[in-house]
Amino acid sequence: MSDTAPAASAPAEPPQPEQPSKNALKKAQKDKEKAQPVVLPAEKKAAAKARELAERSKKDAADAADVSANAYGELPLCGSTDFKPTGKARASLADVSENEDKEITFRCWVENARVQSAKLAFLNLRQGLSTVQAVVAASEKLSKQMVKYCGSISTESTLVVTGLVKRVQEPIKSATIKDFEIHIKELFIEVKADVPLPLQVEDAERPLPSDAAAEDDQKQEEGAERPLVSLNTRLNNRTIDLRAKINQSIFVIKSGVCALFQEFLSKRGFILVQTPKILGAASEGGANVFELKYFDRPAYLAQSPQFYKQMLIASRFQKVMEIGPVFRAENSNTARHLTEFTGLDLEMEFQENYHEVMGVLEDLMLFIFKELNARYRKETELVRGVYHIDDFKLPESGNVPRIPFKEGIAMLREAGEEVGDYDDLTTPQEKMLGRLVLKKYNSDFYTLDQFPLAIRPAYTMPSPADPLLSNSYDMFMRGQEILSGAQRIHDSTLLASQMRKHDPPVDPESAGTKDYVDCFRFGCPPHAGGGFGLERIVQFWLGLPNIRMCSLFPRDPQRVVP
Amino acid sequence: MSDTAPAASAPAEPPQPEQPSKNALKKAQKDKEKAQPVVLPAEKKAAAKARELAERSKKDAADAADVSANAYGELPLCGSTDFKPTGKARASLADVSENEDKEITFRCWVENARVQSAKLAFLNLRQGLSTVQAVVAASEKLSKQMVKYCGSISTESTLVVTGLVKRVQEPIKSATIKDFEIHIKELFIEVKADVPLPLQVEDAERPLPSDAAAEDDQKQEEGAERPLVSLNTRLNNRTIDLRAKINQSIFVIKSGVCALFQEFLSKRGFILVQTPKILGAASEGGANVFELKYFDRPAYLAQSPQFYKQMLIASRFQKVMEIGPVFRAENSNTARHLTEFTGLDLEMEFQENYHEVMGVLEDLMLFIFKELNARYRKETELVRGVYHIDDFKLPESGNVPRIPFKEGIAMLREAGEEVGDYDDLTTPQEKMLGRLVLKKYNSDFYTLDQFPLAIRPAYTMPSPADPLLSNSYDMFMRGQEILSGAQRIHDSTLLASQMRKHDPPVDPESAGTKDYVDCFRFGCPPHAGGGFGLERIVQFWLGLPNIRMCSLFPRDPQRVVP
């Protein structure tokens, strides 16, 4: 131990793990047959505890004779002692190849630890998306006591490790770092993990059970050793579940989509805005809105920033974007609906034709896809690999297929589907059209333009080409909608009249709409925009089976915890 | 008119303006004496309308003889006719100096228009933060009818103008573009603004009445010609109010702070996350929380992302940031409280000492201030100019004053203030300390460290130096708090025990806290973080008198509209 390192306390009595939950106990029993020494069935716990304590006392007595006495043990709770920081650089495992034959110190956590013999223990250590094999070998300078201690650390404990980076002869299959291993010199437990874990991280790395098995934890994946864990169990233990590399990757990509969205639009003069989420009156018809108590009156959660982003165009902001929560009180229990999701919204004035805005939206998404492939390839491949998902196909020409709704209907009819000229498409029809478009245009991304007026919101600009159509569009990924947008009516007289004619009618004089309608009386320029569902972009980019996987703590009609 | 330009309809009958609101009428009457021909008192409206119609009929009849007949008028509602875009480039007024003696076409809106003589009219035109003077002069190629039409356009109407950029001899005082004017060749009204406006944009450019006058619209600013308009009147007409250059600048800066926050932290490995805003149980004690109906059960709006961002650290995300709404059901009617504001939150693991995190926070803010000065100087100066605000002082050494709370107390006592060792500071004391720090360290930005434990949340790590203090900190701008942060307890046993001992006590087993407390049982690394109030950063950077000016559509106990 270097003399600048923190003084470790003598390994203390481990805290008594709290009573495991029912689920955890069931899980632990199922795992009995598995050779994971840290997942102890409940009935063995007391015995194990006694054994551990006995060993600890022995160790305390033997410390004087232990040549490694200062090289391992438990650190005091960080921040609770007035210790001077060592300032010792902490290494990143991602850079391990640059440190061959050097000694590094790094924080990591334990994927698993096992005693091979009295003289040898192995640990799989993880930091971020990297995992590395570490060896603890007894020698004149490293005691057998330390070997035993290191090989018995509970899974998911956080460590500070010092060791030599050594090249290995044979690639290590079980780690992401294949060509190097760590020869441990010092190992301190910084934060010990309780046993048993309520969910194994390695189970969270595996795919969800298929739809048929979704409700049945017991069902085995073909050829798999252990049953796949249901989404509900994972979400109930989300802070463990999220530790899986697949989940870390999903949320790195989600963060990336937000960054790319802003990067592209900022360069084009968009400013980021925050519109209110608490509304004094329900807007946009008032259906599917959550009501709250606002001091002594009712108020409502915004179901989209639609009215406000348009009011900002009327306020001369020209181009605005927003990333914010969107709340929908819809009792939809599907794999692609959430009651709270993240909207990527934009609204902009245009000069002559709303297709200018569609062009911006298409270029935006092409930019995001291209940069996801460039900057987030590792994460994308890691996730798609688990589910065996095809690459996301983009048109080679760079021209996003922009298909008139009428043509989409014709394609569906040609494929044998019965659908009216002005009907809304069902979800299966949308998916079928996605397959037809992929076949015809070789693109998983496309736009439908000129939707029927009757199935769009009242503020949608009617089409000059056909009064039953409108200047509106949806964007799709792998046959599923990710954006809905349109040219909006920027004249208050026409807007009020369209609202009254709409089915169901909207009262332009009501508390939730009057300010909105009135703002178009004072010279608002023509404008269009759209709203993306961020979680859907991530879901369909990766080809994931359920949108809940793309929300850190998803909300649906059944779930508001954790 | 070029043959590719859209065909203008013959100037149509202008839409009948809707009945103006009571406030608007009062306003219009007050404005009577002002030579603003477009703000018509109600009693003159009918006459004016008749006159206008008569003139229009005359114009229609004279069109054959009007050499400019195709060079002016009202465009049809954009998007409502199936017209092929001209694709004609639209110029930016910001680049006008590059187009000397060239013809440009641009969209703009009318600040004011006035007929000088039968042969000459002037318009002040605005686009973004730029304003330019435009001249319409009768000639063989430009009719007197067109001069009259152009000089009579209502304020805030949106236009498409084509004209020659000409250098002027004398700088033009009334416009931001001083050295050039536009000689108009074509002018089309794209969207006509109703008269009267409920609020004059030029009134929105002027400062708020001072505190004493805040409730009294009638009170005159010293030397001002017109009374200053109260904040309430402005906020009631927010979509007009926001058109003022001062307001546009405030929100460009606000957008900039968000971009800089993300730019700095992304480079340091933070990912952007979205934590849920709807919670199944009230957390953090449960006071000041909005309750909502969530299908058949109650739910609550998140009063901060605190628990969730820590749960993400426990989930091994290492460094997370969030930009999102924060909801506080506090009945605080002050100039620096909102019930809905934007939190800039971050949380990160650290290696040895929470001062690592304070260093990141200080560097982050120094970066933001430096880049605001560099990238948003124009907007900053424009806003500060209206309120005569001093520059924001930063320490020349680059070292942010990091003052132990104890030392802050000592400074206050030395200045004659009575305050106990472990007392919380009042707002006036904070402001006084800000003045003392400015005097001593020449910095408007500083940190207080090691706050008394009792006045911080239960999850705050106690200080190893003094059990009555804690590893926590606040950051201040101009003597007002912008961030609160701390090292958090990352051990579930200590956390539960601190919660029980806290005043008021928090039940670690309750629905709102159990998942949070339990997540620290499985190896969560030491971590710290903080939450900024975005609107406060903007307010104190600019030195604005009220935080509502920094929220597009502010929410307070009295206001949920528009």
mmCIF file with all atom_site columns, N, CA and C in Angstrom, chain B residues 407-460:
data_model
loop_
_atom_site.group_PDB
_atom_site.id
_atom_site.type_symbol
_atom_site.label_atom_id
_atom_site.label_alt_id
_atom_site.label_comp_id
_atom_site.label_asym_id
_atom_site.label_entity_id
_atom_site.label_seq_id
_atom_site.pdbx_PDB_ins_code
_atom_site.Cartn_x
_atom_site.Cartn_y
_atom_site.Cartn_z
_atom_site.occupancy
_atom_site.B_iso_or_equiv
_atom_site.pdbx_formal_charge
_atom_site.auth_seq_id
_atom_site.auth_comp_id
_atom_site.auth_asym_id
_atom_site.auth_atom_id
_atom_site.pdbx_PDB_model_num
ATOM 1   N N  . GLU B 1 407 ? -17.274 30.967 8.172  1.00 0.00 ? 407 GLU B N  1
ATOM 2   C CA . GLU B 1 407 ? -16.604 32.226 7.839  1.00 0.00 ? 407 GLU B CA 1
ATOM 3   C C  . GLU B 1 407 ? -17.633 33.260 7.370  1.00 0.00 ? 407 GLU B C  1
ATOM 4   N N  . GLY B 1 408 ? -18.640 32.776 6.633  1.00 0.00 ? 408 GLY B N  1
ATOM 5   C CA . GLY B 1 408 ? -19.721 33.674 6.210  1.00 0.00 ? 408 GLY B CA 1
ATOM 6   C C  . GLY B 1 408 ? -20.420 34.298 7.408  1.00 0.00 ? 408 GLY B C  1
ATOM 7   N N  . ILE B 1 409 ? -20.698 33.454 8.406  1.00 0.00 ? 409 ILE B N  1
ATOM 8   C CA . ILE B 1 409 ? -21.324 33.937 9.641  1.00 0.00 ? 409 ILE B CA 1
ATOM 9   C C  . ILE B 1 409 ? -20.433 35.009 10.292 1.00 0.00 ? 409 ILE B C  1
ATOM 10  N N  . ALA B 1 410 ? -19.123 34.716 10.335 1.00 0.00 ? 410 ALA B N  1
ATOM 11  C CA . ALA B 1 410 ? -18.187 35.665 10.946 1.00 0.00 ? 410 ALA B CA 1
ATOM 12  C C  . ALA B 1 410 ? -18.192 37.007 10.205 1.00 0.00 ? 410 ALA B C  1
ATOM 13  N N  . MET B 1 411 ? -18.235 36.946 8.873  1.00 0.00 ? 411 MET B N  1
ATOM 14  C CA . MET B 1 411 ? -18.261 38.175 8.073  1.00 0.00 ? 411 MET B CA 1
ATOM 15  C C  . MET B 1 411 ? -19.515 38.989 8.379  1.00 0.00 ? 411 MET B C  1
ATOM 16  N N  . LEU B 1 412 ? -20.647 38.291 8.513  1.00 0.00 ? 412 LEU B N  1
ATOM 17  C CA . LEU B 1 412 ? -21.904 38.986 8.798  1.00 0.00 ? 412 LEU B CA 1
ATOM 18  C C  . LEU B 1 412 ? -21.859 39.640 10.180 1.00 0.00 ? 412 LEU B C  1
ATOM 19  N N  . ARG B 1 413 ? -21.310 38.892 11.148 1.00 0.00 ? 413 ARG B N  1
ATOM 20  C CA . ARG B 1 413 ? -21.238 39.435 12.503 1.00 0.00 ? 413 ARG B CA 1
ATOM 21  C C  . ARG B 1 413 ? -20.341 40.668 12.542 1.00 0.00 ? 413 ARG B C  1
ATOM 22  N N  . GLU B 1 414 ? -19.230 40.563 11.830 1.00 0.00 ? 414 GLU B N  1
ATOM 23  C CA . GLU B 1 414 ? -18.304 41.695 11.773 1.00 0.00 ? 414 GLU B CA 1
ATOM 24  C C  . GLU B 1 414 ? -19.017 42.933 11.216 1.00 0.00 ? 414 GLU B C  1
ATOM 25  N N  . ALA B 1 415 ? -19.989 42.681 10.307 1.00 0.00 ? 415 ALA B N  1
ATOM 26  C CA . ALA B 1 415 ? -20.732 43.792 9.716  1.00 0.00 ? 415 ALA B CA 1
ATOM 27  C C  . ALA B 1 415 ? -21.922 44.203 10.591 1.00 0.00 ? 415 ALA B C  1
ATOM 28  N N  . GLY B 1 416 ? -21.996 43.618 11.815 1.00 0.00 ? 416 GLY B N  1
ATOM 29  C CA . GLY B 1 416 ? -23.031 44.058 12.752 1.00 0.00 ? 416 GLY B CA 1
ATOM 30  C C  . GLY B 1 416 ? -24.289 43.222 12.770 1.00 0.00 ? 416 GLY B C  1
ATOM 31  N N  . GLU B 1 417 ? -24.306 42.139 11.980 1.00 0.00 ? 417 GLU B N  1
ATOM 32  C CA . GLU B 1 417 ? -25.504 41.305 11.912 1.00 0.00 ? 417 GLU B CA 1
ATOM 33  C C  . GLU B 1 417 ? -25.515 40.314 13.073 1.00 0.00 ? 417 GLU B C  1
ATOM 34  N N  . GLU B 1 418 ? -26.693 40.081 13.664 1.00 0.00 ? 418 GLU B N  1
ATOM 35  C CA . GLU B 1 418 ? -26.799 39.059 14.702 1.00 0.00 ? 418 GLU B CA 1
ATOM 36  C C  . GLU B 1 418 ? -27.244 37.751 14.081 1.00 0.00 ? 418 GLU B C  1
ATOM 37  N N  . VAL B 1 419 ? -26.411 36.724 14.200 1.00 0.00 ? 419 VAL B N  1
ATOM 38  C CA . VAL B 1 419 ? -26.775 35.439 13.613 1.00 0.00 ? 419 VAL B CA 1
ATOM 39  C C  . VAL B 1 419 ? -26.021 34.331 14.351 1.00 0.00 ? 419 VAL B C  1
ATOM 40  N N  . GLY B 1 420 ? -26.743 33.212 14.605 1.00 0.00 ? 420 GLY B N  1
ATOM 41  C CA . GLY B 1 420 ? -26.153 32.102 15.358 1.00 0.00 ? 420 GLY B CA 1
ATOM 42  C C  . GLY B 1 420 ? -25.282 31.218 14.478 1.00 0.00 ? 420 GLY B C  1
ATOM 43  N N  . ASP B 1 421 ? -24.415 30.433 15.106 1.00 0.00 ? 421 ASP B N  1
ATOM 44  C CA . ASP B 1 421 ? -23.479 29.577 14.373 1.00 0.00 ? 421 ASP B CA 1
ATOM 45  C C  . ASP B 1 421 ? -24.167 28.610 13.421 1.00 0.00 ? 421 ASP B C  1
ATOM 46  N N  . TYR B 1 422 ? -25.343 28.107 13.832 1.00 0.00 ? 422 TYR B N  1
ATOM 47  C CA . TYR B 1 422 ? -25.990 27.069 13.040 1.00 0.00 ? 422 TYR B CA 1
ATOM 48  C C  . TYR B 1 422 ? -27.345 27.538 12.498 1.00 0.00 ? 422 TYR B C  1
ATOM 49  N N  . ASP B 1 423 ? -27.536 28.856 12.472 1.00 0.00 ? 423 ASP B N  1
ATOM 50  C CA . ASP B 1 423 ? -28.786 29.402 11.923 1.00 0.00 ? 423 ASP B CA 1
ATOM 51  C C  . ASP B 1 423 ? -28.761 29.397 10.401 1.00 0.00 ? 423 ASP B C  1
ATOM 52  N N  . ASP B 1 424 ? -29.957 29.277 9.818  1.00 0.00 ? 424 ASP B N  1
ATOM 53  C CA . ASP B 1 424 ? -30.080 29.486 8.379  1.00 0.00 ? 424 ASP B CA 1
ATOM 54  C C  . ASP B 1 424 ? -30.019 30.991 8.128  1.00 0.00 ? 424 ASP B C  1
ATOM 55  N N  . LEU B 1 425 ? -29.527 31.392 6.976  1.00 0.00 ? 425 LEU B N  1
ATOM 56  C CA . LEU B 1 425 ? -29.480 32.821 6.654  1.00 0.00 ? 425 LEU B CA 1
ATOM 57  C C  . LEU B 1 425 ? -30.824 33.270 6.096  1.00 0.00 ? 425 LEU B C  1
ATOM 58  N N  . THR B 1 426 ? -31.233 34.471 6.440  1.00 0.00 ? 426 THR B N  1
ATOM 59  C CA . THR B 1 426 ? -32.429 35.045 5.824  1.00 0.00 ? 426 THR B CA 1
ATOM 60  C C  . THR B 1 426 ? -32.031 35.602 4.455  1.00 0.00 ? 426 THR B C  1
ATOM 61  N N  . THR B 1 427 ? -33.034 35.893 3.636  1.00 0.00 ? 427 THR B N  1
ATOM 62  C CA . THR B 1 427 ? -32.738 36.466 2.321  1.00 0.00 ? 427 THR B CA 1
ATOM 63  C C  . THR B 1 427 ? -31.976 37.790 2.446  1.00 0.00 ? 427 THR B C  1
ATOM 64  N N  . PRO B 1 428 ? -32.380 38.712 3.337  1.00 0.00 ? 428 PRO B N  1
ATOM 65  C CA . PRO B 1 428 ? -31.584 39.947 3.466  1.00 0.00 ? 428 PRO B CA 1
ATOM 66  C C  . PRO B 1 428 ? -30.147 39.670 3.925  1.00 0.00 ? 428 PRO B C  1
ATOM 67  N N  . GLN B 1 429 ? -29.965 38.677 4.794  1.00 0.00 ? 429 GLN B N  1
ATOM 68  C CA . GLN B 1 429 ? -28.602 38.334 5.215  1.00 0.00 ? 429 GLN B CA 1
ATOM 69  C C  . GLN B 1 429 ? -27.781 37.785 4.052  1.00 0.00 ? 429 GLN B C  1
ATOM 70  N N  . GLU B 1 430 ? -28.424 36.956 3.232  1.00 0.00 ? 430 GLU B N  1
ATOM 71  C CA . GLU B 1 430 ? -27.729 36.434 2.050  1.00 0.00 ? 430 GLU B CA 1
ATOM 72  C C  . GLU B 1 430 ? -27.274 37.576 1.147  1.00 0.00 ? 430 GLU B C  1
ATOM 73  N N  . LYS B 1 431 ? -28.189 38.535 0.952  1.00 0.00 ? 431 LYS B N  1
ATOM 74  C CA . LYS B 1 431 ? -27.852 39.659 0.069  1.00 0.00 ? 431 LYS B CA 1
ATOM 75  C C  . LYS B 1 431 ? -26.723 40.497 0.668  1.00 0.00 ? 431 LYS B C  1
ATOM 76  N N  . MET B 1 432 ? -26.778 40.697 2.006  1.00 0.00 ? 432 MET B N  1
ATOM 77  C CA . MET B 1 432 ? -25.716 41.456 2.667  1.00 0.00 ? 432 MET B CA 1
ATOM 78  C C  . MET B 1 432 ? -24.384 40.730 2.518  1.00 0.00 ? 432 MET B C  1
ATOM 79  N N  . LEU B 1 433 ? -24.416 39.404 2.707  1.00 0.00 ? 433 LEU B N  1
ATOM 80  C CA . LEU B 1 433 ? -23.188 38.626 2.559  1.00 0.00 ? 433 LEU B CA 1
ATOM 81  C C  . LEU B 1 433 ? -22.655 38.757 1.127  1.00 0.00 ? 433 LEU B C  1
ATOM 82  N N  . GLY B 1 434 ? -23.576 38.789 0.167  1.00 0.00 ? 434 GLY B N  1
ATOM 83  C CA . GLY B 1 434 ? -23.163 38.977 -1.228 1.00 0.00 ? 434 GLY B CA 1
ATOM 84  C C  . GLY B 1 434 ? -22.381 40.274 -1.411 1.00 0.00 ? 434 GLY B C  1
ATOM 85  N N  . ARG B 1 435 ? -22.854 41.330 -0.756 1.00 0.00 ? 435 ARG B N  1
ATOM 86  C CA . ARG B 1 435 ? -22.154 42.620 -0.878 1.00 0.00 ? 435 ARG B CA 1
ATOM 87  C C  . ARG B 1 435 ? -20.786 42.553 -0.194 1.00 0.00 ? 435 ARG B C  1
ATOM 88  N N  . LEU B 1 436 ? -20.728 41.863 0.958  1.00 0.00 ? 436 LEU B N  1
ATOM 89  C CA . LEU B 1 436 ? -19.459 41.742 1.674  1.00 0.00 ? 436 LEU B CA 1
ATOM 90  C C  . LEU B 1 436 ? -18.443 40.933 0.860  1.00 0.00 ? 436 LEU B C  1
ATOM 91  N N  . VAL B 1 437 ? -18.933 39.846 0.248  1.00 0.00 ? 437 VAL B N  1
ATOM 92  C CA . VAL B 1 437 ? -18.045 38.996 -0.559 1.00 0.00 ? 437 VAL B CA 1
ATOM 93  C C  . VAL B 1 437 ? -17.548 39.780 -1.778 1.00 0.00 ? 437 VAL B C  1
ATOM 94  N N  . LEU B 1 438 ? -18.464 40.535 -2.406 1.00 0.00 ? 438 LEU B N  1
ATOM 95  C CA . LEU B 1 438 ? -18.075 41.328 -3.569 1.00 0.00 ? 438 LEU B CA 1
ATOM 96  C C  . LEU B 1 438 ? -16.961 42.298 -3.205 1.00 0.00 ? 438 LEU B C  1
ATOM 97  N N  . LYS B 1 439 ? -17.107 42.918 -2.033 1.00 0.00 ? 439 LYS B N  1
ATOM 98  C CA . LYS B 1 439 ? -16.111 43.881 -1.581 1.00 0.00 ? 439 LYS B CA 1
ATOM 99  C C  . LYS B 1 439 ? -14.769 43.193 -1.303 1.00 0.00 ? 439 LYS B C  1
ATOM 100 N N  . LYS B 1 440 ? -14.842 42.042 -0.646 1.00 0.00 ? 440 LYS B N  1
ATOM 101 C CA . LYS B 1 440 ? -13.609 41.358 -0.228 1.00 0.00 ? 440 LYS B CA 1
ATOM 102 C C  . LYS B 1 440 ? -12.938 40.612 -1.376 1.00 0.00 ? 440 LYS B C  1
ATOM 103 N N  . TYR B 1 441 ? -13.732 39.943 -2.226 1.00 0.00 ? 441 TYR B N  1
ATOM 104 C CA . TYR B 1 441 ? -13.155 39.061 -3.261 1.00 0.00 ? 441 TYR B CA 1
ATOM 105 C C  . TYR B 1 441 ? -13.378 39.585 -4.680 1.00 0.00 ? 441 TYR B C  1
ATOM 106 N N  . ASN B 1 442 ? -14.093 40.704 -4.804 1.00 0.00 ? 442 ASN B N  1
ATOM 107 C CA . ASN B 1 442 ? -14.394 41.269 -6.122 1.00 0.00 ? 442 ASN B CA 1
ATOM 108 C C  . ASN B 1 442 ? -15.056 40.249 -7.044 1.00 0.00 ? 442 ASN B C  1
ATOM 109 N N  . SER B 1 443 ? -15.999 39.480 -6.516 1.00 0.00 ? 443 SER B N  1
ATOM 110 C CA . SER B 1 443 ? -16.701 38.475 -7.321 1.00 0.00 ? 443 SER B CA 1
ATOM 111 C C  . SER B 1 443 ? -18.192 38.465 -6.980 1.00 0.00 ? 443 SER B C  1
ATOM 112 N N  . ASP B 1 444 ? -19.020 38.441 -8.032 1.00 0.00 ? 444 ASP B N  1
ATOM 113 C CA . ASP B 1 444 ? -20.471 38.324 -7.842 1.00 0.00 ? 444 ASP B CA 1
ATOM 114 C C  . ASP B 1 444 ? -20.902 36.861 -7.744 1.00 0.00 ? 444 ASP B C  1
ATOM 115 N N  . PHE B 1 445 ? -19.934 35.966 -7.862 1.00 0.00 ? 445 PHE B N  1
ATOM 116 C CA . PHE B 1 445 ? -20.231 34.526 -7.842 1.00 0.00 ? 445 PHE B CA 1
ATOM 117 C C  . PHE B 1 445 ? -19.374 33.859 -6.783 1.00 0.00 ? 445 PHE B C  1
ATOM 118 N N  . TYR B 1 446 ? -19.963 33.070 -5.913 1.00 0.00 ? 446 TYR B N  1
ATOM 119 C CA . TYR B 1 446 ? -19.188 32.388 -4.869 1.00 0.00 ? 446 TYR B CA 1
ATOM 120 C C  . TYR B 1 446 ? -19.994 31.237 -4.293 1.00 0.00 ? 446 TYR B C  1
ATOM 121 N N  . THR B 1 447 ? -19.299 30.429 -3.491 1.00 0.00 ? 447 THR B N  1
ATOM 122 C CA . THR B 1 447 ? -19.905 29.250 -2.894 1.00 0.00 ? 447 THR B CA 1
ATOM 123 C C  . THR B 1 447 ? -19.792 29.325 -1.375 1.00 0.00 ? 447 THR B C  1
ATOM 124 N N  . LEU B 1 448 ? -20.862 28.937 -0.684 1.00 0.00 ? 448 LEU B N  1
ATOM 125 C CA . LEU B 1 448 ? -20.770 28.686 0.758  1.00 0.00 ? 448 LEU B CA 1
ATOM 126 C C  . LEU B 1 448 ? -20.707 27.178 0.951  1.00 0.00 ? 448 LEU B C  1
ATOM 127 N N  . ASP B 1 449 ? -19.788 26.728 1.808  1.00 0.00 ? 449 ASP B N  1
ATOM 128 C CA . ASP B 1 449 ? -19.543 25.297 1.993  1.00 0.00 ? 449 ASP B CA 1
ATOM 129 C C  . ASP B 1 449 ? -19.775 24.937 3.462  1.00 0.00 ? 449 ASP B C  1
ATOM 130 N N  . GLN B 1 450 ? -20.107 23.656 3.698  1.00 0.00 ? 450 GLN B N  1
ATOM 131 C CA . GLN B 1 450 ? -20.252 23.140 5.072  1.00 0.00 ? 450 GLN B CA 1
ATOM 132 C C  . GLN B 1 450 ? -21.379 23.840 5.846  1.00 0.00 ? 450 GLN B C  1
ATOM 133 N N  . PHE B 1 451 ? -22.581 23.674 5.317  1.00 0.00 ? 451 PHE B N  1
ATOM 134 C CA . PHE B 1 451 ? -23.773 24.226 5.971  1.00 0.00 ? 451 PHE B CA 1
ATOM 135 C C  . PHE B 1 451 ? -24.129 23.417 7.219  1.00 0.00 ? 451 PHE B C  1
ATOM 136 N N  . PRO B 1 452 ? -24.844 24.042 8.158  1.00 0.00 ? 452 PRO B N  1
ATOM 137 C CA . PRO B 1 452 ? -25.342 23.295 9.315  1.00 0.00 ? 452 PRO B CA 1
ATOM 138 C C  . PRO B 1 452 ? -26.195 22.107 8.861  1.00 0.00 ? 452 PRO B C  1
ATOM 139 N N  . LEU B 1 453 ? -25.996 20.967 9.497  1.00 0.00 ? 453 LEU B N  1
ATOM 140 C CA . LEU B 1 453 ? -26.712 19.744 9.105  1.00 0.00 ? 453 LEU B CA 1
ATOM 141 C C  . LEU B 1 453 ? -28.226 19.897 9.278  1.00 0.00 ? 453 LEU B C  1
ATOM 142 N N  . ALA B 1 454 ? -28.623 20.552 10.369 1.00 0.00 ? 454 ALA B N  1
ATOM 143 C CA . ALA B 1 454 ? -30.046 20.584 10.737 1.00 0.00 ? 454 ALA B CA 1
ATOM 144 C C  . ALA B 1 454 ? -30.904 21.311 9.704  1.00 0.00 ? 454 ALA B C  1
ATOM 145 N N  . ILE B 1 455 ? -30.308 22.231 8.932  1.00 0.00 ? 455 ILE B N  1
ATOM 146 C CA . ILE B 1 455 ? -31.119 22.997 7.973  1.00 0.00 ? 455 ILE B CA 1
ATOM 147 C C  . ILE B 1 455 ? -31.049 22.395 6.573  1.00 0.00 ? 455 ILE B C  1
ATOM 148 N N  . ARG B 1 456 ? -30.466 21.198 6.455  1.00 0.00 ? 456 ARG B N  1
ATOM 149 C CA . ARG B 1 456 ? -30.375 20.548 5.139  1.00 0.00 ? 456 ARG B CA 1
ATOM 150 C C  . ARG B 1 456 ? -31.248 19.296 5.121  1.00 0.00 ? 456 ARG B C  1
ATOM 151 N N  . PRO B 1 457 ? -31.529 18.757 3.926  1.00 0.00 ? 457 PRO B N  1
ATOM 152 C CA . PRO B 1 457 ? -32.368 17.553 3.853  1.00 0.00 ? 457 PRO B CA 1
ATOM 153 C C  . PRO B 1 457 ? -31.700 16.353 4.553  1.00 0.00 ? 457 PRO B C  1
ATOM 154 N N  . ALA B 1 458 ? -32.539 15.388 4.898  1.00 0.00 ? 458 ALA B N  1
ATOM 155 C CA . ALA B 1 458 ? -32.082 14.238 5.698  1.00 0.00 ? 458 ALA B CA 1
ATOM 156 C C  . ALA B 1 458 ? -31.021 13.406 4.988  1.00 0.00 ? 458 ALA B C  1
ATOM 157 N N  . TYR B 1 459 ? -30.981 13.460 3.663  1.00 0.00 ? 459 TYR B N  1
ATOM 158 C CA . TYR B 1 459 ? -30.032 12.604 2.918  1.00 0.00 ? 459 TYR B CA 1
ATOM 159 C C  . TYR B 1 459 ? -28.645 13.238 2.786  1.00 0.00 ? 459 TYR B C  1
ATOM 160 N N  . THR B 1 460 ? -28.421 14.377 3.471  1.00 0.00 ? 460 THR B N  1
ATOM 161 C CA . THR B 1 460 ? -27.136 15.076 3.377  1.00 0.00 ? 460 THR B CA 1
ATOM 162 C C  . THR B 1 460 ? -26.076 14.395 4.235  1.00 0.00 ? 460 THR B C  1
#
